[in-house]
mmCIF file of C-alpha atoms in Angstrom:
data_model
loop_
_atom_site.group_PDB
_atom_site.id
_atom_site.type_symbol
_atom_site.label_atom_id
_atom_site.label_comp_id
_atom_site.label_asym_id
_atom_site.label_seq_id
_atom_site.Cartn_x
_atom_site.Cartn_y
_atom_site.Cartn_z
ATOM 1 C CA MET A 483 2.167 -23.695 -10.033
ATOM 2 C CA THR A 484 -1.623 -24.195 -11.238
ATOM 3 C CA ASP A 485 -4.557 -25.529 -8.930
ATOM 4 C CA ARG A 486 -7.060 -28.115 -10.351
ATOM 5 C CA ASN A 487 -8.728 -25.382 -12.280
ATOM 6 C CA GLY A 488 -5.724 -23.970 -13.819
ATOM 7 C CA ASP A 489 -5.470 -20.831 -11.795
ATOM 8 C CA ARG A 490 -1.796 -19.711 -11.300
ATOM 9 C CA ARG A 491 -0.712 -20.045 -7.367
ATOM 10 C CA ASP A 492 1.958 -18.555 -5.969
ATOM 11 C CA PRO A 493 3.452 -21.103 -3.191
ATOM 12 C CA GLN A 494 4.235 -18.584 -0.733
ATOM 13 C CA PHE A 495 0.681 -17.705 -0.337
ATOM 14 C CA VAL A 496 -0.970 -19.080 2.866
ATOM 15 C CA GLY A 497 -4.589 -19.792 2.065
ATOM 16 C CA ASN A 498 -6.387 -19.002 -1.177
ATOM 17 C CA PRO A 499 -5.350 -15.719 -3.052
ATOM 18 C CA GLN A 500 -7.917 -13.097 -4.592
ATOM 19 C CA PHE A 501 -7.575 -12.378 -7.652
ATOM 20 C CA VAL A 502 -8.934 -8.636 -8.401
ATOM 21 C CA GLY A 503 -7.390 -8.074 -11.820
ATOM 22 C CA GLU A 504 -4.921 -8.856 -14.996
ATOM 23 C CA ARG A 505 -1.990 -6.887 -15.566
ATOM 24 C CA ARG A 506 -1.225 -6.615 -19.406
ATOM 25 C CA GLY A 507 2.449 -5.223 -20.495
ATOM 26 C CA MET A 508 5.162 -4.199 -18.012
ATOM 27 C CA PHE A 509 3.349 -1.495 -16.643
ATOM 28 C CA GLY A 510 -0.213 -1.463 -16.927
ATOM 29 C CA VAL A 511 -0.902 1.300 -19.041
ATOM 30 C CA ALA A 512 -2.747 1.212 -22.309
ATOM 31 C CA ASP A 513 -3.053 3.680 -25.260
ATOM 32 C CA SER A 514 -0.438 6.098 -24.102
ATOM 33 C CA GLY A 515 2.824 7.421 -26.059
ATOM 34 C CA ASP A 516 5.347 4.927 -23.907
ATOM 35 C CA THR A 517 7.896 2.074 -26.008
ATOM 36 C CA SER A 518 9.174 0.765 -23.310
ATOM 37 C CA GLY A 519 6.920 -1.509 -21.977
ATOM 38 C CA TYR A 520 6.064 -5.194 -23.653
ATOM 39 C CA GLY A 521 2.421 -5.467 -24.522
ATOM 40 C CA GLY A 522 2.394 -9.257 -24.744
ATOM 41 C CA LEU A 523 3.201 -9.811 -21.275
ATOM 42 C CA VAL A 524 -0.235 -10.556 -18.890
ATOM 43 C CA GLN A 525 -0.175 -11.642 -15.565
ATOM 44 C CA PRO A 526 -3.053 -11.955 -13.042
ATOM 45 C CA VAL A 527 -2.994 -9.375 -10.003
ATOM 46 C CA ALA A 528 -3.743 -11.406 -6.895
ATOM 47 C CA MET A 529 -4.172 -10.475 -3.420
ATOM 48 C CA PRO A 530 -2.688 -13.186 -0.669
ATOM 49 C CA GLY A 531 -6.095 -14.854 1.433
ATOM 50 C CA ALA A 532 -6.499 -14.612 5.004
ATOM 51 C CA ALA A 533 -4.391 -16.727 7.120
ATOM 52 C CA THR A 534 -5.492 -19.059 9.792
ATOM 53 C CA ARG A 535 -4.326 -19.918 13.305
ATOM 54 C CA PRO A 536 -1.782 -20.802 14.225
ATOM 55 C CA TYR A 537 0.070 -18.277 12.101
ATOM 56 C CA GLY A 538 3.619 -19.221 13.414
ATOM 57 C CA GLY A 539 6.223 -17.591 14.809
ATOM 58 C CA TYR A 540 5.760 -14.391 17.067
ATOM 59 C CA PHE A 541 2.865 -13.593 15.069
ATOM 60 C CA ASP A 542 0.251 -15.277 17.023
ATOM 61 C CA THR A 543 1.464 -13.431 19.877
ATOM 62 C CA VAL A 544 1.325 -10.064 18.855
ATOM 63 C CA VAL A 545 -2.191 -10.590 17.634
ATOM 64 C CA ASP A 546 -3.151 -12.097 21.109
ATOM 65 C CA ALA A 547 -1.811 -9.004 22.536
ATOM 66 C CA LEU A 548 -3.382 -6.664 20.146
ATOM 67 C CA ILE A 549 -6.543 -8.453 21.354
ATOM 68 C CA ALA A 550 -5.830 -7.377 24.683
ATOM 69 C CA ALA A 551 -5.094 -4.076 24.270
ATOM 70 C CA LEU A 552 -8.226 -3.212 22.368
ATOM 71 C CA GLY A 553 -10.662 -5.722 23.551
ATOM 72 C CA ASP A 554 -12.667 -8.395 21.650
ATOM 73 C CA GLU A 555 -15.142 -6.229 20.123
ATOM 74 C CA GLN A 556 -12.819 -2.914 18.806
ATOM 75 C CA TYR A 557 -10.709 -5.749 17.614
ATOM 76 C CA ALA A 558 -13.339 -7.304 15.719
ATOM 77 C CA ALA A 559 -14.348 -4.194 14.220
ATOM 78 C CA ALA A 560 -10.948 -2.545 13.166
ATOM 79 C CA VAL A 561 -9.165 -5.793 12.180
ATOM 80 C CA GLU A 562 -10.843 -7.350 8.937
ATOM 81 C CA ARG A 563 -7.949 -10.572 8.073
ATOM 82 C CA VAL A 564 -5.147 -11.270 8.978
ATOM 83 C CA VAL A 565 -2.426 -12.008 6.311
ATOM 84 C CA VAL A 566 0.842 -14.162 6.657
ATOM 85 C CA TYR A 567 2.554 -13.874 2.929
ATOM 86 C CA ARG A 568 6.425 -14.508 2.495
ATOM 87 C CA ASP A 569 7.120 -14.774 6.145
ATOM 88 C CA GLU A 570 5.579 -11.371 6.750
ATOM 89 C CA LEU A 571 2.474 -10.461 9.322
ATOM 90 C CA SER A 572 0.106 -7.731 7.667
ATOM 91 C CA LEU A 573 -3.111 -6.602 9.391
ATOM 92 C CA ASP A 574 -5.942 -5.034 7.025
ATOM 93 C CA ILE A 575 -7.419 -2.196 9.049
ATOM 94 C CA ARG A 576 -10.583 -0.515 8.577
ATOM 95 C CA ARG A 577 -9.891 3.438 8.298
ATOM 96 C CA ASP A 578 -11.965 4.671 10.961
ATOM 97 C CA HIS A 579 -9.768 2.235 13.521
ATOM 98 C CA LEU A 580 -6.604 2.971 12.311
ATOM 99 C CA PRO A 581 -5.271 6.047 14.565
ATOM 100 C CA ALA A 582 -6.487 3.514 17.800
ATOM 101 C CA VAL A 583 -4.713 0.515 16.524
ATOM 102 C CA ALA A 584 -1.507 2.107 15.928
ATOM 103 C CA ALA A 585 -1.547 3.830 19.476
ATOM 104 C CA ALA A 586 -2.311 0.045 20.965
ATOM 105 C CA LEU A 587 0.661 -1.016 18.745
ATOM 106 C CA ARG A 588 2.939 1.748 20.225
ATOM 107 C CA ASP A 589 2.204 1.511 24.062
ATOM 108 C CA ALA A 590 0.800 -1.768 25.159
ATOM 109 C CA PRO A 591 4.038 -3.214 26.608
ATOM 110 C CA ASP A 592 3.808 -6.610 25.255
ATOM 111 C CA LEU A 593 3.770 -4.856 21.315
ATOM 112 C CA ARG A 594 5.878 -1.728 21.743
ATOM 113 C CA PHE A 595 6.106 -1.198 17.637
ATOM 114 C CA GLU A 596 7.626 2.283 18.504
ATOM 115 C CA LEU A 597 8.784 2.645 14.822
ATOM 116 C CA CYS A 598 6.775 3.490 11.469
ATOM 117 C CA LEU A 599 9.102 3.162 8.858
ATOM 118 C CA GLY A 600 7.119 4.742 6.200
ATOM 119 C CA VAL A 601 3.914 4.896 4.234
ATOM 120 C CA SER A 602 3.861 3.361 0.904
ATOM 121 C CA GLY A 603 0.855 4.098 -1.616
ATOM 122 C CA VAL A 604 -0.617 1.019 -3.753
ATOM 123 C CA HIS A 605 -3.275 1.222 -6.691
ATOM 124 C CA TYR A 606 -5.165 -1.503 -7.720
ATOM 125 C CA PRO A 607 -7.816 -0.332 -10.146
ATOM 126 C CA ASP A 608 -9.912 -3.430 -11.103
ATOM 127 C CA ASP A 609 -10.118 -3.918 -6.917
ATOM 128 C CA THR A 610 -13.750 -2.419 -6.984
ATOM 129 C CA GLY A 611 -13.915 -0.061 -4.192
ATOM 130 C CA ARG A 612 -10.607 -0.542 -2.892
ATOM 131 C CA GLU A 613 -8.755 0.760 -5.187
ATOM 132 C CA LEU A 614 -6.175 2.673 -3.294
ATOM 133 C CA HIS A 615 -4.047 0.619 -0.446
ATOM 134 C CA ALA A 616 -1.673 2.493 1.987
ATOM 135 C CA VAL A 617 0.607 0.222 3.453
ATOM 136 C CA TYR A 618 2.487 0.857 7.170
ATOM 137 C CA PRO A 619 5.598 -0.949 8.206
ATOM 138 C CA LEU A 620 6.009 -1.201 11.906
ATOM 139 C CA LEU A 621 9.158 -2.122 13.814
ATOM 140 C CA SER A 622 9.272 -3.177 17.574
ATOM 141 C CA ILE A 623 12.817 -2.179 18.897
ATOM 142 C CA THR A 624 12.061 -3.661 22.169
ATOM 143 C CA HIS A 625 10.976 -6.773 20.659
ATOM 144 C CA ASN A 626 12.844 -6.911 17.789
ATOM 145 C CA ARG A 627 9.336 -7.665 15.705
ATOM 146 C CA ARG A 628 8.057 -6.276 12.648
ATOM 147 C CA LEU A 629 4.495 -6.194 11.393
ATOM 148 C CA ARG A 630 2.297 -4.436 8.598
ATOM 149 C CA LEU A 631 -0.771 -2.620 8.404
ATOM 150 C CA GLU A 632 -2.795 -2.205 5.250
ATOM 151 C CA VAL A 633 -5.684 0.176 4.759
ATOM 152 C CA ALA A 634 -7.701 0.144 1.633
ATOM 153 C CA VAL A 635 -10.447 2.604 0.677
ATOM 154 C CA PRO A 636 -12.369 3.257 -2.738
ATOM 155 C CA ASP A 637 -10.796 5.576 -5.196
ATOM 156 C CA ALA A 638 -14.019 7.518 -4.851
ATOM 157 C CA ASP A 639 -13.798 8.342 -1.635
ATOM 158 C CA PRO A 640 -9.767 8.331 -0.887
ATOM 159 C CA HIS A 641 -9.443 9.598 2.689
ATOM 160 C CA ILE A 642 -7.542 7.666 5.612
ATOM 161 C CA PRO A 643 -6.695 9.474 8.764
ATOM 162 C CA SER A 644 -3.238 10.262 9.198
ATOM 163 C CA LEU A 645 -0.961 8.823 11.692
ATOM 164 C CA PHE A 646 1.123 12.025 12.322
ATOM 165 C CA GLY A 647 -0.239 12.480 16.182
ATOM 166 C CA VAL A 648 0.876 8.768 16.457
ATOM 167 C CA TYR A 649 3.775 8.435 14.502
ATOM 168 C CA PRO A 650 5.181 11.991 13.742
ATOM 169 C CA THR A 651 7.881 10.391 11.300
ATOM 170 C CA THR A 652 5.138 9.950 8.970
ATOM 171 C CA ASP A 653 4.859 13.391 8.424
ATOM 172 C CA TRP A 654 6.702 13.659 4.344
ATOM 173 C CA HIS A 655 5.670 9.835 4.126
ATOM 174 C CA GLU A 656 2.076 10.771 3.951
ATOM 175 C CA ARG A 657 2.545 13.703 1.922
ATOM 176 C CA GLU A 658 4.498 11.896 -0.925
ATOM 177 C CA THR A 659 1.762 9.040 -0.625
ATOM 178 C CA TYR A 660 -0.710 11.783 -1.516
ATOM 179 C CA ASP A 661 1.520 13.422 -4.018
ATOM 180 C CA PHE A 662 1.968 10.440 -6.098
ATOM 181 C CA PHE A 663 -1.778 8.442 -5.503
ATOM 182 C CA GLY A 664 -4.156 11.232 -4.424
ATOM 183 C CA ILE A 665 -4.904 9.628 -0.837
ATOM 184 C CA VAL A 666 -5.747 12.326 1.584
ATOM 185 C CA PHE A 667 -4.646 11.657 5.218
ATOM 186 C CA ASP A 668 -7.152 13.459 7.252
ATOM 187 C CA GLY A 669 -5.639 15.409 10.103
ATOM 188 C CA HIS A 670 -2.282 15.956 8.630
ATOM 189 C CA PRO A 671 -0.655 19.390 9.558
ATOM 190 C CA ALA A 672 0.338 20.077 5.750
ATOM 191 C CA LEU A 673 -1.180 17.885 3.124
ATOM 192 C CA THR A 674 0.904 19.258 0.253
ATOM 193 C CA ARG A 675 2.607 17.958 -2.837
ATOM 194 C CA ILE A 676 6.330 17.104 -1.894
ATOM 195 C CA ALA A 677 7.947 16.131 -5.410
ATOM 196 C CA MET A 678 5.443 17.335 -8.148
ATOM 197 C CA PRO A 679 4.517 21.020 -8.210
ATOM 198 C CA ASP A 680 1.687 22.433 -6.687
ATOM 199 C CA ASP A 681 -0.176 22.793 -9.686
ATOM 200 C CA TRP A 682 0.362 19.452 -11.272
ATOM 201 C CA ASP A 683 -2.577 17.908 -12.788
ATOM 202 C CA GLY A 684 -2.830 13.982 -11.521
ATOM 203 C CA HIS A 685 -0.929 11.358 -9.026
ATOM 204 C CA PRO A 686 2.239 9.732 -11.208
ATOM 205 C CA GLN A 687 2.471 6.349 -9.966
ATOM 206 C CA ARG A 688 -1.209 5.564 -10.148
ATOM 207 C CA LYS A 689 -1.544 2.510 -12.384
ATOM 208 C CA ASP A 690 -4.234 5.024 -15.097
ATOM 209 C CA TYR A 691 -1.416 7.731 -15.010
ATOM 210 C CA PRO A 692 0.097 8.324 -18.984
ATOM 211 C CA LEU A 693 3.599 7.410 -18.982
ATOM 212 C CA GLY A 694 4.117 9.341 -22.482
ATOM 213 C CA GLY A 695 2.937 12.504 -23.568
ATOM 214 C CA VAL A 696 3.493 14.737 -20.652
ATOM 215 C CA PRO A 697 6.045 17.108 -20.886
ATOM 216 C CA VAL A 698 8.634 17.760 -17.663
ATOM 217 C CA GLN A 699 10.767 21.198 -16.437
ATOM 218 C CA TYR A 700 13.616 20.521 -15.525
ATOM 219 C CA HIS A 701 15.608 23.192 -14.436
ATOM 220 C CA GLY A 702 14.322 25.472 -16.643
ATOM 221 C CA ALA A 703 14.116 23.532 -19.350
ATOM 222 C CA THR A 704 11.008 21.561 -20.961
ATOM 223 C CA ILE A 705 11.701 17.923 -21.413
ATOM 224 C CA PRO A 706 9.648 16.381 -24.285
ATOM 225 C CA PRO A 707 7.649 13.269 -23.032
ATOM 226 C CA PRO A 708 9.158 9.807 -24.583
ATOM 227 C CA ASP A 709 7.348 9.331 -27.538
ATOM 228 C CA GLU A 710 8.236 13.195 -28.461
ATOM 229 C CA ARG A 711 11.839 12.426 -28.573
ATOM 230 C CA ARG A 712 12.265 8.855 -29.485
ATOM 231 C CA ALA A 713 12.413 7.384 -33.075
ATOM 232 C CA TYR A 714 12.791 3.632 -33.765
ATOM 233 C CA ASN A 715 13.040 2.085 -37.705
#
Protein backbone atom coordinates (compact mmCIF):
# COMPACT_ATOMS: atom_id res chain seq x y z
CA MET A 1 0.00 0.00 0.00
CA THR A 2 1.13 3.63 -0.49
CA ASP A 3 0.51 6.95 1.19
CA ARG A 4 -0.56 10.15 -0.56
CA ASN A 5 3.05 10.84 -1.60
CA GLY A 6 3.43 7.43 -3.20
CA ASP A 7 5.65 5.98 -0.45
CA ARG A 8 5.18 2.31 0.23
CA ARG A 9 3.57 1.52 3.59
CA ASP A 10 3.40 -1.74 5.47
CA PRO A 11 -0.01 -2.04 7.13
CA GLN A 12 1.72 -3.67 10.13
CA PHE A 13 3.55 -0.43 10.96
CA VAL A 14 2.24 1.62 13.89
CA GLY A 15 3.21 5.23 13.24
CA ASN A 16 5.23 6.46 10.30
CA PRO A 17 8.03 4.12 9.17
CA GLN A 18 11.53 5.51 8.78
CA PHE A 19 13.13 4.76 5.42
CA VAL A 20 16.86 4.25 5.84
CA GLY A 21 17.90 3.05 2.41
CA GLU A 22 17.09 1.09 -0.70
CA ARG A 23 17.90 -2.55 -1.36
CA ARG A 24 18.71 -3.60 -4.92
CA GLY A 25 18.86 -7.25 -5.85
CA MET A 26 18.03 -10.08 -3.50
CA PHE A 27 21.01 -9.66 -1.19
CA GLY A 28 22.06 -6.02 -1.52
CA VAL A 29 25.61 -6.72 -2.70
CA ALA A 30 26.82 -5.26 -5.99
CA ASP A 31 29.95 -5.78 -8.09
CA SER A 32 30.69 -9.25 -6.72
CA GLY A 33 31.08 -12.53 -8.52
CA ASP A 34 27.79 -13.86 -7.22
CA THR A 35 25.23 -14.79 -9.86
CA SER A 36 22.34 -15.93 -7.64
CA GLY A 37 20.75 -12.51 -7.04
CA TYR A 38 18.20 -10.70 -9.18
CA GLY A 39 19.53 -7.21 -9.76
CA GLY A 40 16.21 -5.83 -10.96
CA LEU A 41 14.56 -6.10 -7.55
CA VAL A 42 14.32 -2.71 -5.81
CA GLN A 43 12.89 -2.53 -2.30
CA PRO A 44 12.90 0.29 0.28
CA VAL A 45 14.44 -0.47 3.67
CA ALA A 46 12.01 0.76 6.31
CA MET A 47 12.26 0.83 10.09
CA PRO A 48 9.10 0.86 12.25
CA GLY A 49 8.15 4.22 13.71
CA ALA A 50 7.76 4.93 17.40
CA ALA A 51 4.43 3.84 18.89
CA THR A 52 2.19 5.96 21.08
CA ARG A 53 0.01 4.90 23.98
CA PRO A 54 -2.01 2.84 24.43
CA TYR A 55 0.34 0.18 23.08
CA GLY A 56 -2.22 -2.58 23.52
CA GLY A 57 -2.36 -5.92 25.35
CA TYR A 58 0.17 -6.31 28.14
CA PHE A 59 2.61 -3.88 26.48
CA ASP A 60 1.52 -0.89 28.60
CA THR A 61 1.86 -2.99 31.75
CA VAL A 62 5.43 -3.97 30.86
CA VAL A 63 6.50 -0.41 30.06
CA ASP A 64 4.92 0.94 33.25
CA ALA A 65 6.64 -1.75 35.33
CA LEU A 66 9.99 -0.91 33.73
CA ILE A 67 9.51 2.79 34.48
CA ALA A 68 8.75 1.88 38.10
CA ALA A 69 11.85 -0.34 38.32
CA LEU A 70 14.26 2.17 36.76
CA GLY A 71 12.71 5.46 37.80
CA ASP A 72 11.49 8.15 35.41
CA GLU A 73 14.90 9.76 34.92
CA GLN A 74 16.84 6.58 34.15
CA TYR A 75 14.05 5.25 31.93
CA ALA A 76 14.09 8.44 29.86
CA ALA A 77 17.88 8.24 29.54
CA ALA A 78 17.88 4.54 28.63
CA VAL A 79 14.94 4.07 26.28
CA GLU A 80 15.11 5.81 22.92
CA ARG A 81 11.64 4.74 21.82
CA VAL A 82 8.95 2.10 22.14
CA VAL A 83 8.06 0.20 18.97
CA VAL A 84 5.00 -1.97 18.36
CA TYR A 85 5.33 -3.89 15.10
CA ARG A 86 3.53 -7.04 13.99
CA ASP A 87 2.05 -7.46 17.47
CA GLU A 88 5.51 -7.44 19.10
CA LEU A 89 6.83 -4.99 21.69
CA SER A 90 10.37 -3.69 21.18
CA LEU A 91 12.39 -1.20 23.20
CA ASP A 92 15.24 0.68 21.54
CA ILE A 93 17.90 1.00 24.25
CA ARG A 94 20.93 3.30 24.36
CA ARG A 95 23.93 1.02 24.67
CA ASP A 96 25.40 2.41 27.89
CA HIS A 97 22.17 1.58 29.72
CA LEU A 98 21.67 -1.92 28.31
CA PRO A 99 22.95 -3.95 31.34
CA ALA A 100 20.87 -1.92 33.81
CA VAL A 101 17.73 -2.27 31.71
CA ALA A 102 18.29 -6.01 31.27
CA ALA A 103 18.85 -6.50 35.00
CA ALA A 104 15.64 -4.63 35.82
CA LEU A 105 13.69 -6.68 33.30
CA ARG A 106 15.06 -9.87 34.81
CA ASP A 107 14.67 -9.04 38.50
CA ALA A 108 11.60 -6.81 38.95
CA PRO A 109 8.69 -8.96 40.23
CA ASP A 110 6.22 -7.42 37.78
CA LEU A 111 8.56 -8.11 34.84
CA ARG A 112 10.60 -11.28 35.47
CA PHE A 113 12.02 -11.73 31.98
CA GLU A 114 14.17 -14.64 33.13
CA LEU A 115 15.36 -15.89 29.75
CA CYS A 116 17.27 -14.22 26.92
CA LEU A 117 16.66 -16.33 23.83
CA GLY A 118 19.71 -15.15 21.90
CA VAL A 119 21.45 -12.23 20.25
CA SER A 120 20.95 -11.38 16.59
CA GLY A 121 22.92 -8.92 14.52
CA VAL A 122 21.54 -6.74 11.72
CA HIS A 123 23.45 -4.54 9.30
CA TYR A 124 21.82 -1.44 7.78
CA PRO A 125 24.68 0.19 5.82
CA ASP A 126 22.57 3.24 4.89
CA ASP A 127 21.37 3.97 8.42
CA THR A 128 24.09 6.54 9.05
CA GLY A 129 25.48 6.42 12.57
CA ARG A 130 23.33 3.37 13.41
CA GLU A 131 24.60 0.84 10.91
CA LEU A 132 24.87 -2.13 13.29
CA HIS A 133 21.98 -3.38 15.42
CA ALA A 134 21.91 -6.07 18.11
CA VAL A 135 18.52 -7.59 18.94
CA TYR A 136 17.71 -9.50 22.16
CA PRO A 137 14.43 -11.46 22.41
CA LEU A 138 13.41 -11.91 26.06
CA LEU A 139 10.89 -14.30 27.58
CA SER A 140 9.11 -14.06 30.92
CA ILE A 141 8.34 -17.59 32.00
CA THR A 142 6.58 -16.27 35.10
CA HIS A 143 4.16 -14.01 33.23
CA ASN A 144 4.22 -15.70 29.81
CA ARG A 145 5.26 -12.50 28.00
CA ARG A 146 7.73 -11.64 25.28
CA LEU A 147 9.79 -8.51 24.66
CA ARG A 148 12.59 -7.45 22.34
CA LEU A 149 15.46 -5.13 23.15
CA GLU A 150 17.36 -3.48 20.31
CA VAL A 151 20.61 -1.50 20.43
CA ALA A 152 22.03 0.44 17.48
CA VAL A 153 25.68 1.51 17.20
CA PRO A 154 27.78 3.14 14.48
CA ASP A 155 29.99 1.07 12.25
CA ALA A 156 32.93 3.25 13.31
CA ASP A 157 32.39 2.39 17.00
CA PRO A 158 30.74 -1.05 17.12
CA HIS A 159 30.88 -1.54 20.90
CA ILE A 160 27.98 -2.78 23.05
CA PRO A 161 28.22 -3.89 26.71
CA SER A 162 28.03 -7.66 27.08
CA LEU A 163 24.96 -9.12 28.78
CA PHE A 164 26.86 -12.21 29.90
CA GLY A 165 26.74 -11.02 33.51
CA VAL A 166 22.94 -10.67 33.38
CA TYR A 167 22.07 -13.52 31.02
CA PRO A 168 24.92 -16.10 30.85
CA THR A 169 23.09 -17.80 27.95
CA THR A 170 24.24 -14.94 25.70
CA ASP A 171 27.82 -16.29 25.78
CA TRP A 172 27.90 -18.06 22.42
CA HIS A 173 25.27 -15.80 20.86
CA GLU A 174 27.44 -12.73 21.42
CA ARG A 175 30.42 -14.59 19.97
CA GLU A 176 28.39 -15.49 16.89
CA THR A 177 27.19 -11.91 16.42
CA TYR A 178 30.76 -10.68 16.78
CA ASP A 179 31.98 -13.28 14.29
CA PHE A 180 29.40 -12.55 11.60
CA PHE A 181 28.75 -8.80 12.08
CA GLY A 182 31.79 -7.38 13.88
CA ILE A 183 29.90 -6.07 16.92
CA VAL A 184 32.27 -5.99 19.91
CA PHE A 185 30.62 -6.96 23.20
CA ASP A 186 32.66 -5.25 25.90
CA GLY A 187 33.09 -7.35 29.03
CA HIS A 188 32.50 -10.72 27.39
CA PRO A 189 34.80 -13.30 29.05
CA ALA A 190 36.13 -14.75 25.77
CA LEU A 191 35.00 -12.84 22.69
CA THR A 192 36.49 -14.96 19.92
CA ARG A 193 35.15 -16.21 16.61
CA ILE A 194 32.83 -19.17 16.92
CA ALA A 195 32.34 -20.34 13.32
CA MET A 196 34.94 -18.71 11.09
CA PRO A 197 38.71 -19.31 11.48
CA ASP A 198 40.46 -16.92 13.84
CA ASP A 199 42.38 -15.30 10.99
CA TRP A 200 39.30 -14.83 8.75
CA ASP A 201 39.12 -11.41 7.13
CA GLY A 202 35.77 -9.65 7.52
CA HIS A 203 32.35 -10.55 8.86
CA PRO A 204 30.33 -12.71 6.45
CA GLN A 205 26.76 -11.62 7.27
CA ARG A 206 27.30 -7.93 6.74
CA LYS A 207 25.65 -6.58 3.62
CA ASP A 208 28.93 -5.20 2.30
CA TYR A 209 30.61 -8.61 2.44
CA PRO A 210 31.34 -10.12 -1.01
CA LEU A 211 29.21 -13.14 -1.89
CA GLY A 212 31.60 -14.37 -4.56
CA GLY A 213 35.34 -14.48 -5.00
CA VAL A 214 36.17 -16.04 -1.61
CA PRO A 215 37.58 -19.59 -1.58
CA VAL A 216 36.53 -21.72 1.39
CA GLN A 217 38.52 -24.49 3.06
CA TYR A 218 36.47 -27.49 4.13
CA HIS A 219 37.85 -30.76 5.53
CA GLY A 220 41.25 -30.11 4.01
CA ALA A 221 39.90 -29.23 0.55
CA THR A 222 39.67 -25.75 -0.94
CA ILE A 223 36.28 -25.03 -2.48
CA PRO A 224 36.41 -22.40 -5.24
CA PRO A 225 34.12 -19.36 -4.92
CA PRO A 226 30.79 -19.46 -6.82
CA ASP A 227 31.96 -17.27 -9.69
CA GLU A 228 34.83 -19.67 -10.40
CA ARG A 229 32.86 -22.90 -10.33
CA ARG A 230 29.71 -21.98 -12.23
CA ALA A 231 29.23 -21.72 -15.95
CA TYR A 232 26.26 -20.23 -17.76
CA ASN A 233 25.53 -20.06 -21.47
